[in-house]
Amino acid sequence: MAEKSTGDWTANEASDYTKYCLMGMDPDKE
């Protein structure tokens, strides 16, 4: 996901990315 530009993200992707960053979660290990 990090390779995408923010403008290409859906709202859900942006929300998930923010959640994982802020909470220190790894979406690949969920």
PDB file of C-alpha atoms in Angstrom:
ATOM      1  CA  MET A   1       0.000   0.000   0.000  1.00  0.00           C
ATOM      2  CA  ALA A   2       2.889   2.349   0.750  1.00  0.00           C
ATOM      3  CA  GLU A   3       3.767   2.439  -2.961  1.00  0.00           C
ATOM      4  CA  LYS A   4       0.399   4.002  -3.788  1.00  0.00           C
ATOM      5  CA  SER A   5      -0.022   7.746  -3.800  1.00  0.00           C
ATOM      6  CA  THR A   6      -2.514   8.939  -1.224  1.00  0.00           C
ATOM      7  CA  GLY A   7      -4.826  10.171  -3.986  1.00  0.00           C
ATOM      8  CA  ASP A   8      -5.181   6.604  -5.263  1.00  0.00           C
ATOM      9  CA  TRP A   9      -6.282   5.181  -1.940  1.00  0.00           C
ATOM     10  CA  THR A  10      -9.894   4.501  -1.176  1.00  0.00           C
ATOM     11  CA  ALA A  11     -11.286   5.952   2.027  1.00  0.00           C
ATOM     12  CA  ASN A  12     -11.168   2.475   3.564  1.00  0.00           C
ATOM     13  CA  GLU A  13      -7.525   1.963   2.642  1.00  0.00           C
ATOM     14  CA  ALA A  14      -6.599   5.351   4.062  1.00  0.00           C
ATOM     15  CA  SER A  15      -8.512   4.586   7.255  1.00  0.00           C
ATOM     16  CA  ASP A  16      -6.848   1.201   7.625  1.00  0.00           C
ATOM     17  CA  TYR A  17      -3.401   2.626   6.899  1.00  0.00           C
ATOM     18  CA  THR A  18      -3.880   5.359   9.477  1.00  0.00           C
ATOM     19  CA  LYS A  19      -5.211   2.866  12.028  1.00  0.00           C
ATOM     20  CA  TYR A  20      -2.263   0.525  11.552  1.00  0.00           C
ATOM     21  CA  CYS A  21       0.258   3.374  11.697  1.00  0.00           C
ATOM     22  CA  LEU A  22      -1.188   5.009  14.792  1.00  0.00           C
ATOM     23  CA  MET A  23      -1.859   1.768  16.640  1.00  0.00           C
ATOM     24  CA  GLY A  24       1.315   0.034  15.496  1.00  0.00           C
ATOM     25  CA  MET A  25      -0.656  -2.805  13.986  1.00  0.00           C
ATOM     26  CA  ASP A  26       0.520  -4.867  11.010  1.00  0.00           C
ATOM     27  CA  PRO A  27      -2.331  -5.614   8.556  1.00  0.00           C
ATOM     28  CA  ASP A  28      -0.434  -8.612   7.190  1.00  0.00           C
ATOM     29  CA  LYS A  29      -0.349 -10.272  10.619  1.00  0.00           C
ATOM     30  CA  GLU A  30      -3.926  -9.597  11.660  1.00  0.00           C
TER      31      GLU A  30
END
